[in-house]
Amino acid sequence: MKTPKARTIRPRGTPWILGLIGVLVLVPLALILPLAAVAAVSGLAIVGGALLWRRLSTFAVAQEVVSKEIGVLSQRLVKLEAVTAALIQSRMQDSATTDGSARPPDEAVKALDARFNAGIEEVTAEIGILSGIVRELAAVVASQDGDIARLRVQAQAPQPKPVPQAEPEPIRPRPAPAAPPPPETEPVAPPMRLVPRTTLPAARPSDHFATDADAALLIEAFDGEGLEVFLQPVVTLPQRKVVAYEALARLKVGDAVYAPETFLPVLERHGRTTALDRRMLQRVATIARHLQGRGSPASVSYSLTPHSLFEPGFLRSLGRLVSEGPELAGRVVIALPQSSWRSLDAEQAALLAGLRGRIGFVMDRPIDLRFDPTALAERGITQVKVAAALLLRPLDREARPDIALEDLVTSLARAGIRLVATGVEAETEVPDLIDLDVPLAQGGVFAAPRAVRSEVLSASPEAAPPPPPSPDPPPSPPPQRRPFRDFLRRAG
């Protein structure tokens, strides 16, 4: 049985002829009467849209027909499968019977063969019809795509033409009174917006301290006793054992406590970010000394602002802070954003290299996951903090690593760098991080940031002596008292 051929769809000649006539008429009309040309193009666009809607409705009807035909074909295929199963079963019974067993009559076998052949021919015919319908639908879709592209070109092409053609209009009214030209020249005024402003930019809407009075209150709280320190633990996965803490700055203004995202813009405008980092690092050293006195091996990290790297003498002060307390080696950790690590100059890199072994280094606030473990290890970085959203959500092609995330964690660990997932706020994210072999995590699901007690920040080294100086008490007090007094003088 021959497969029936579906009728094909050829391009209709009428739309093409109408389009050619429209182009031949509209081009001269656009040169003479631009507004009339725009109105004519708009009318053609409306007519074209109506024709396109009609063709789309026809396409929807054809889709319904195809779906019905596919349903019928599926039913017949099921019927054919049943017939084939019955025929195979009868053939197997025929071959399995011995000479003494009863065989089905030849008429039954012939009837089954005829039924099977009829089913095959019927399915073949249906497949041929469906293939023709599919080809017809493909041709309809192709023609509709061409119509849509032509309509877009026709709708967009005339729009820039009225702009240069607006000049001939003022030429005709020139013999008339000179009053009409001024209104024509007023729409050309927008280029005057390119004149630069001399006033300061307005404050950002998200700034809670946009006015000078509010900013003065914040600076007063910062210079007073408003700066507080919160600690959030970093835990291991999957054991959830605390191994480190991150010190977070909070500023208390009145009865409200603000996060750095709120008060940092004000401190940047007043040049106080470096002062914030200095005060926070002093308190981080005090907290690290307190943890050491309690026998805890946990370190304390703090995220520096990028502006402090360019402050003269700031990096050298870090070395003096650690040299005055040798017991703090490795317990005070500073974190810098990825952009700062990538843009270090020679002097900054040399000063940071001199702090290796005494202060730990962390890279946080990444903008992408294209890490070079070898280069990071050469900088002395021991941890890389990445938001959990970057690890668990799809990333842009520019932010994706060159290798799989599992391999990225392994390559960092091979270089002696541990990955820390930050901002873990849902319990459902923890199993996914464990599947990625992320060793450390931090977030509200483990513990929320908590304020450090004032007595811890004001405690002296003698109140919580570290275990090593205990065997030799006489020589140990003098070197501890002097540095701490100097430390308090700089804090004051």
Coordinates of C-alpha atoms in Angstrom, one line a residue:
M1 CA 0.0 0.0 0.0
K2 CA 1.4 3.4 -1.0
T3 CA 1.9 6.0 1.6
P4 CA -0.5 9.0 0.9
K5 CA 1.3 12.2 0.3
A6 CA 0.3 15.3 2.1
R7 CA -0.3 18.4 0.2
T8 CA 2.5 20.9 0.4
I9 CA 2.1 24.6 1.1
R10 CA 3.7 27.0 -1.4
P11 CA 4.2 30.7 -0.9
R12 CA 1.1 32.6 -1.9
G13 CA 1.6 35.3 -4.4
T14 CA -0.9 37.9 -3.3
P15 CA 0.9 39.1 0.0
W16 CA 4.2 39.4 -1.9
I17 CA 2.6 41.5 -4.7
L18 CA 0.8 43.7 -2.1
G19 CA 4.0 44.1 -0.2
L20 CA 5.9 45.1 -3.4
I21 CA 3.1 47.6 -4.3
G22 CA 3.2 49.0 -0.7
V23 CA 7.0 49.6 -0.9
L24 CA 6.7 51.3 -4.3
V25 CA 4.0 53.5 -3.0
L26 CA 5.3 54.2 0.5
V27 CA 8.9 55.2 -0.4
P28 CA 7.8 58.2 -2.6
L29 CA 5.1 59.0 -0.1
A30 CA 7.6 59.0 2.8
L31 CA 9.7 61.6 0.9
I32 CA 6.8 63.9 0.2
L33 CA 4.4 63.4 3.2
P34 CA 6.2 61.6 6.1
L35 CA 3.1 61.7 8.4
A36 CA 0.9 60.1 5.7
A37 CA 3.6 57.5 5.2
V38 CA 3.7 56.7 8.9
A39 CA -0.1 56.4 8.9
A40 CA -0.1 54.1 5.9
V41 CA 2.6 51.9 7.5
S42 CA 0.6 51.8 10.7
G43 CA -2.5 50.7 8.7
L44 CA -0.4 48.0 6.9
A45 CA 0.9 46.8 10.3
I46 CA -2.7 46.5 11.6
V47 CA -3.8 44.6 8.5
G48 CA -0.7 42.4 8.7
G49 CA -1.4 41.7 12.3
A50 CA -5.0 40.7 11.5
L51 CA -3.7 38.3 8.8
L52 CA -1.1 36.9 11.1
W53 CA -3.8 36.3 13.8
R54 CA -5.9 34.5 11.3
R55 CA -3.0 32.3 10.2
L56 CA -2.2 31.5 13.8
S57 CA -5.8 30.5 14.5
T58 CA -5.6 28.1 11.5
F59 CA -2.4 26.8 12.9
A60 CA -4.1 26.1 16.2
V61 CA -6.9 24.2 14.5
A62 CA -4.2 22.1 12.6
Q63 CA -2.6 21.3 15.9
E64 CA -5.8 20.0 17.3
V65 CA -6.2 17.8 14.2
V66 CA -2.7 16.4 14.6
S67 CA -3.3 15.7 18.3
K68 CA -6.5 13.8 17.4
E69 CA -4.7 11.8 14.7
I70 CA -1.9 10.9 17.1
G71 CA -4.5 9.7 19.6
V72 CA -6.1 7.5 16.9
L73 CA -2.7 6.2 15.9
S74 CA -1.8 5.3 19.5
Q75 CA -5.1 3.3 19.8
R76 CA -4.3 1.4 16.6
L77 CA -0.8 0.7 17.7
V78 CA -2.1 -0.8 20.9
K79 CA -4.5 -2.9 18.9
L80 CA -1.7 -4.0 16.6
E81 CA 0.4 -4.9 19.6
A82 CA -2.4 -7.2 20.9
V83 CA -2.7 -8.9 17.5
T84 CA 1.1 -9.4 17.3
A85 CA 1.2 -10.9 20.8
A86 CA -1.6 -13.3 20.0
L87 CA 0.1 -14.3 16.8
I88 CA 3.5 -14.9 18.5
Q89 CA 1.8 -16.9 21.2
S90 CA 0.1 -19.1 18.7
R91 CA 3.3 -19.7 16.8
M92 CA 5.1 -20.6 20.0
Q93 CA 2.4 -23.1 20.9
D94 CA 2.6 -24.5 17.4
S95 CA 6.4 -25.1 17.7
A96 CA 6.2 -26.4 21.2
T97 CA 3.7 -29.1 20.5
T98 CA 4.9 -32.6 19.7
D99 CA 3.6 -34.9 17.0
G100 CA 0.9 -36.3 19.2
S101 CA -0.3 -32.9 20.4
A102 CA -3.2 -31.1 18.7
R103 CA -2.2 -28.3 16.3
P104 CA -4.3 -25.3 15.5
P105 CA -6.0 -25.5 12.1
D106 CA -4.4 -23.8 9.2
E107 CA -7.4 -21.6 8.8
A108 CA -6.8 -19.9 12.2
V109 CA -3.2 -19.2 11.4
K110 CA -4.1 -17.7 8.0
A111 CA -6.8 -15.5 9.7
L112 CA -4.2 -14.3 12.2
D113 CA -1.7 -13.5 9.4
A114 CA -4.3 -11.6 7.4
R115 CA -5.3 -9.7 10.5
F116 CA -1.7 -8.9 11.3
N117 CA -1.0 -7.7 7.7
A118 CA -4.1 -5.6 7.7
G119 CA -3.1 -3.9 10.9
I120 CA 0.4 -3.2 9.5
E121 CA -1.1 -1.6 6.4
E122 CA -3.5 0.5 8.4
V123 CA -0.7 1.7 10.7
T124 CA 1.5 2.5 7.7
A125 CA -1.2 4.5 6.1
E126 CA -1.8 6.5 9.3
I127 CA 2.0 7.1 9.6
G128 CA 2.0 8.5 6.1
I129 CA -0.9 10.8 6.7
L130 CA 0.7 12.1 10.0
S131 CA 4.1 12.7 8.3
G132 CA 2.3 14.8 5.6
I133 CA 0.5 16.8 8.3
V134 CA 3.8 17.3 10.1
R135 CA 5.5 18.6 7.0
E136 CA 2.5 20.9 6.4
L137 CA 2.8 22.3 9.9
A138 CA 6.5 22.8 9.5
A139 CA 5.9 24.8 6.3
V140 CA 3.1 26.8 8.0
V141 CA 5.5 27.7 10.9
A142 CA 8.2 28.7 8.5
S143 CA 5.9 31.0 6.5
Q144 CA 4.6 32.5 9.7
D145 CA 8.2 33.2 10.9
G146 CA 8.9 34.9 7.7
D147 CA 5.7 37.0 8.0
I148 CA 6.6 38.1 11.5
A149 CA 10.1 39.1 10.4
R150 CA 8.8 41.1 7.6
L151 CA 6.2 42.9 9.8
R152 CA 9.0 43.8 12.3
V153 CA 11.2 45.2 9.5
Q154 CA 8.2 47.2 8.1
A155 CA 7.3 48.5 11.6
Q156 CA 10.8 49.5 12.5
A157 CA 12.2 50.9 9.2
P158 CA 9.9 53.9 8.8
Q159 CA 10.4 55.1 12.4
P160 CA 13.8 56.7 11.9
K161 CA 12.8 58.3 8.6
P162 CA 10.5 61.0 10.0
V163 CA 13.4 62.3 12.2
P164 CA 15.6 63.5 9.4
Q165 CA 12.6 64.4 7.2
A166 CA 11.3 66.8 9.9
E167 CA 13.7 69.4 8.5
P168 CA 11.8 70.0 5.2
E169 CA 8.7 71.0 7.1
P170 CA 10.2 74.2 8.6
I171 CA 11.4 75.1 5.0
R172 CA 7.8 75.5 3.7
P173 CA 6.5 77.8 6.4
R174 CA 9.5 80.2 6.1
P175 CA 7.5 82.6 3.8
A176 CA 4.9 82.7 6.6
P177 CA 5.4 84.7 9.8
A178 CA 8.4 83.8 11.9
A179 CA 6.3 82.6 14.8
P180 CA 6.0 78.9 13.7
P181 CA 9.7 78.1 13.7
P182 CA 10.3 78.6 17.5
P183 CA 7.8 75.8 18.5
E184 CA 9.6 73.6 16.0
T185 CA 12.9 74.2 17.6
E186 CA 11.7 73.5 21.1
P187 CA 11.7 69.7 20.8
V188 CA 15.4 69.9 19.9
A189 CA 16.1 71.1 23.5
P190 CA 16.9 67.7 25.1
P191 CA 20.6 67.9 24.0
M192 CA 21.0 70.7 26.6
R193 CA 20.7 67.9 29.3
L194 CA 24.2 66.9 28.5
V195 CA 25.6 69.9 30.4
P196 CA 27.3 68.5 33.5
R197 CA 25.9 69.3 36.9
T198 CA 27.9 71.2 39.5
T199 CA 25.9 70.2 42.5
L200 CA 26.6 67.1 44.6
P201 CA 24.7 63.9 43.8
A202 CA 21.6 63.2 45.9
A203 CA 21.7 60.7 48.7
R204 CA 20.8 57.2 48.0
P205 CA 17.2 56.2 48.9
S206 CA 18.5 53.2 50.8
D207 CA 20.6 55.4 53.1
H208 CA 18.9 55.6 56.5
F209 CA 21.1 58.5 57.4
A210 CA 20.8 60.7 54.4
T211 CA 20.3 64.0 56.2
D212 CA 23.2 65.8 58.0
A213 CA 21.4 65.6 61.3
D214 CA 21.0 61.8 61.1
A215 CA 24.6 61.4 60.0
A216 CA 25.8 63.5 62.9
L217 CA 23.9 61.2 65.3
L218 CA 25.6 58.2 63.7
I219 CA 29.1 59.7 63.9
E220 CA 28.4 60.6 67.5
A221 CA 27.4 57.1 68.3
F222 CA 30.5 55.8 66.5
D223 CA 32.9 58.1 68.4
G224 CA 31.2 57.1 71.7
E225 CA 30.2 53.7 72.9
G226 CA 27.9 52.7 70.1
L227 CA 30.2 50.2 68.3
E228 CA 29.5 46.7 69.3
V229 CA 30.9 43.3 68.3
F230 CA 28.9 40.3 67.4
L231 CA 30.3 36.8 66.8
Q232 CA 29.0 34.2 64.5
P233 CA 30.5 30.7 64.6
V234 CA 32.0 28.7 61.6
V235 CA 31.2 25.0 61.9
T236 CA 32.5 21.9 60.2
L237 CA 30.3 19.7 58.0
P238 CA 28.6 17.4 58.8
Q239 CA 29.7 17.4 62.5
R240 CA 28.7 21.0 63.1
K241 CA 31.7 21.5 65.4
V242 CA 32.7 25.2 66.0
V243 CA 36.2 25.8 64.7
A244 CA 36.3 29.6 64.3
Y245 CA 34.3 32.8 64.7
E246 CA 33.7 35.8 62.5
A247 CA 33.5 39.2 64.2
L248 CA 30.7 41.4 62.8
A249 CA 30.5 45.1 63.5
R250 CA 27.2 46.6 64.7
L251 CA 26.5 50.2 65.5
K252 CA 23.9 51.1 68.2
V253 CA 22.3 54.5 67.6
G254 CA 19.7 55.1 70.3
D255 CA 17.7 52.0 70.7
A256 CA 18.3 50.7 67.2
V257 CA 21.3 48.4 66.2
Y258 CA 22.4 48.7 62.5
A259 CA 24.4 46.4 60.3
P260 CA 27.4 47.6 58.3
E261 CA 25.3 47.8 55.1
T262 CA 23.5 50.7 56.8
F263 CA 26.2 52.7 58.5
L264 CA 29.2 52.0 56.3
P265 CA 28.1 54.5 53.6
V266 CA 28.0 57.3 56.2
L267 CA 31.4 56.3 57.6
E268 CA 32.8 56.3 54.0
R269 CA 31.5 59.9 53.4
H270 CA 33.2 61.0 56.6
G271 CA 36.4 59.0 56.1
R272 CA 36.0 56.8 59.2
T273 CA 36.2 53.3 57.7
T274 CA 39.8 52.9 58.6
A275 CA 39.1 54.0 62.2
L276 CA 36.3 51.3 62.2
D277 CA 38.8 48.6 61.1
R278 CA 41.4 49.7 63.7
R279 CA 38.9 49.5 66.6
M280 CA 37.4 46.2 65.4
L281 CA 40.9 44.6 65.0
Q282 CA 41.8 45.7 68.6
R283 CA 38.6 44.1 69.9
V284 CA 39.2 41.0 67.8
A285 CA 42.7 40.6 69.4
T286 CA 41.1 40.9 72.8
I287 CA 38.5 38.2 72.0
A288 CA 41.2 35.9 70.6
R289 CA 43.2 36.3 73.8
H290 CA 40.1 35.5 75.8
L291 CA 39.4 32.4 73.8
Q292 CA 43.0 31.3 74.2
G293 CA 42.7 31.7 78.0
R294 CA 39.7 29.4 78.0
G295 CA 41.6 26.8 76.1
S296 CA 39.7 27.2 72.8
P297 CA 41.7 26.7 69.6
A298 CA 39.1 28.8 67.6
S299 CA 40.4 31.8 65.6
V300 CA 38.6 35.1 65.1
S301 CA 38.3 36.7 61.6
Y302 CA 37.2 40.1 60.6
S303 CA 36.4 41.5 57.1
L304 CA 38.3 44.6 56.3
T305 CA 37.0 47.4 54.2
P306 CA 38.9 47.8 50.9
H307 CA 39.6 51.5 51.7
S308 CA 41.9 50.6 54.6
L309 CA 44.5 49.0 52.3
F310 CA 45.2 52.4 50.9
E311 CA 45.5 54.1 54.3
P312 CA 49.2 54.9 55.0
G313 CA 50.6 52.8 57.8
F314 CA 47.5 50.6 58.3
L315 CA 49.1 47.3 57.2
R316 CA 52.2 48.1 59.3
S317 CA 50.0 48.6 62.4
L318 CA 48.7 45.1 61.9
G319 CA 52.2 43.8 62.3
R320 CA 52.7 45.8 65.5
L321 CA 49.4 44.5 66.9
V322 CA 50.5 40.9 66.5
S323 CA 54.1 41.5 67.6
E324 CA 52.9 42.8 70.9
G325 CA 51.0 39.6 71.5
P326 CA 52.9 36.6 70.2
E327 CA 50.3 34.3 71.6
L328 CA 47.8 35.6 69.0
A329 CA 49.8 34.2 66.1
G330 CA 47.3 32.5 63.8
R331 CA 44.3 33.4 66.0
V332 CA 43.6 36.8 64.4
V333 CA 42.4 36.4 60.8
I334 CA 41.7 39.2 58.3
A335 CA 39.5 38.8 55.3
L336 CA 39.7 40.9 52.1
P337 CA 37.3 40.8 49.1
Q338 CA 38.3 39.0 45.9
S339 CA 38.6 42.3 44.0
S340 CA 41.2 43.6 46.6
W341 CA 43.3 40.5 46.3
R342 CA 43.4 40.8 42.6
S343 CA 44.3 44.5 42.6
L344 CA 47.1 44.5 45.2
D345 CA 50.1 46.6 44.2
A346 CA 53.7 45.7 45.0
E347 CA 53.9 47.5 48.3
Q348 CA 50.6 46.0 49.6
A349 CA 51.6 42.5 48.5
A350 CA 55.0 42.8 50.3
L351 CA 53.4 44.1 53.5
L352 CA 50.9 41.3 53.5
A353 CA 53.6 38.7 52.8
G354 CA 55.5 39.9 55.9
L355 CA 52.4 39.1 58.0
R356 CA 52.2 35.5 56.9
G357 CA 52.4 33.1 59.8
R358 CA 51.4 35.8 62.3
I359 CA 48.0 36.7 60.8
G360 CA 45.7 34.4 58.9
F361 CA 44.3 35.5 55.5
V362 CA 40.8 34.8 54.1
M363 CA 39.3 35.8 50.8
D364 CA 35.6 36.6 50.9
R365 CA 33.0 38.5 48.9
P366 CA 33.8 36.8 45.6
I367 CA 32.4 38.1 42.3
D368 CA 33.0 34.8 40.5
L369 CA 34.3 31.2 41.2
R370 CA 37.3 31.3 38.9
F371 CA 39.8 30.6 41.7
D372 CA 43.5 29.8 41.1
P373 CA 44.4 27.6 44.2
T374 CA 48.1 27.9 43.6
A375 CA 48.1 31.7 43.4
L376 CA 45.8 31.9 46.5
A377 CA 48.2 29.6 48.4
E378 CA 51.1 31.8 47.5
R379 CA 49.3 34.8 49.0
G380 CA 49.0 32.9 52.3
I381 CA 45.2 32.5 52.0
T382 CA 43.9 29.6 54.1
Q383 CA 40.2 30.0 53.6
V384 CA 37.8 31.1 50.9
K385 CA 34.4 32.2 51.9
V386 CA 31.6 31.9 49.3
A387 CA 27.9 32.5 49.7
A388 CA 25.8 29.4 49.6
A389 CA 23.7 30.9 46.9
L390 CA 26.7 30.9 44.5
L391 CA 27.4 27.3 45.2
L392 CA 23.8 25.9 45.0
R393 CA 22.2 28.2 42.3
P394 CA 23.0 28.3 38.6
L395 CA 25.6 30.9 37.7
D396 CA 26.3 33.0 34.7
R397 CA 28.9 31.7 32.3
E398 CA 31.3 34.4 33.4
A399 CA 31.0 33.5 37.1
R400 CA 31.3 29.7 36.6
P401 CA 34.5 27.9 37.5
D402 CA 36.5 26.2 34.8
I403 CA 35.9 22.8 36.6
A404 CA 33.1 21.2 38.4
L405 CA 32.2 22.5 41.9
E406 CA 33.2 19.2 43.5
D407 CA 36.6 19.3 41.8
L408 CA 37.0 23.0 42.8
V409 CA 36.6 22.1 46.5
T410 CA 39.1 19.3 46.0
S411 CA 41.6 21.5 44.2
L412 CA 41.4 24.1 47.0
A413 CA 41.9 21.5 49.7
R414 CA 44.9 20.1 47.8
A415 CA 46.5 23.6 48.0
G416 CA 45.7 23.8 51.7
I417 CA 42.7 26.1 51.4
R418 CA 39.3 25.3 53.0
L419 CA 36.1 26.5 51.4
V420 CA 33.5 28.1 53.8
A421 CA 29.9 28.4 52.7
T422 CA 28.4 31.6 54.2
G423 CA 24.8 32.7 54.4
V424 CA 23.4 29.3 55.0
E425 CA 19.9 30.1 56.2
A426 CA 17.8 27.0 55.3
E427 CA 18.3 23.5 56.7
T428 CA 17.6 22.1 53.2
E429 CA 20.8 23.6 51.9
V430 CA 23.0 21.7 54.3
P431 CA 22.7 18.2 52.6
D432 CA 23.5 19.8 49.3
L433 CA 26.6 21.4 50.7
I434 CA 27.7 18.1 52.2
D435 CA 27.2 16.5 48.8
L436 CA 29.7 19.1 47.4
D437 CA 32.2 18.1 50.1
V438 CA 32.2 21.7 51.5
P439 CA 34.2 21.4 54.8
L440 CA 33.0 24.5 56.6
A441 CA 29.8 26.5 56.8
Q442 CA 28.4 29.6 58.4
G443 CA 24.9 31.0 58.7
G444 CA 21.8 31.4 60.7
V445 CA 20.8 27.8 60.4
F446 CA 23.7 26.9 62.7
A447 CA 23.8 29.9 65.0
A448 CA 22.8 33.6 64.7
P449 CA 25.3 36.3 65.5
R450 CA 25.5 37.1 69.2
A451 CA 26.8 40.2 71.0
V452 CA 30.1 39.9 72.9
R453 CA 29.8 40.8 76.6
S454 CA 31.3 44.0 77.6
E455 CA 33.3 42.3 80.4
V456 CA 35.1 40.2 77.8
L457 CA 36.1 43.3 75.8
S458 CA 37.3 45.1 78.9
A459 CA 39.0 42.1 80.6
S460 CA 42.8 42.4 81.1
P461 CA 45.2 39.6 80.2
E462 CA 45.8 38.8 83.9
A463 CA 42.1 37.9 84.3
A464 CA 42.4 35.0 81.9
P465 CA 46.1 33.9 81.7
P466 CA 47.0 31.6 78.9
P467 CA 48.2 28.1 79.8
P468 CA 51.8 28.4 78.4
P469 CA 53.1 31.1 80.9
S470 CA 51.9 29.1 84.0
P471 CA 55.1 27.1 84.6
D472 CA 57.2 30.2 84.9
P473 CA 55.1 33.0 86.5
P474 CA 57.9 35.5 87.4
P475 CA 59.1 36.4 83.9
S476 CA 55.8 36.2 82.2
P477 CA 53.9 39.2 83.8
P478 CA 56.2 42.0 82.8
P479 CA 56.1 41.4 79.0
Q480 CA 52.4 41.0 79.2
R481 CA 51.6 44.2 81.2
R482 CA 53.6 46.6 79.1
P483 CA 52.2 45.6 75.7
F484 CA 48.7 45.7 77.0
R485 CA 49.1 49.2 78.4
D486 CA 50.5 50.4 75.1
F487 CA 47.5 48.6 73.5
L488 CA 45.1 50.5 75.7
R489 CA 46.8 53.9 75.0
R490 CA 46.4 53.3 71.2
A491 CA 42.8 52.3 71.8
G492 CA 42.2 55.5 73.7

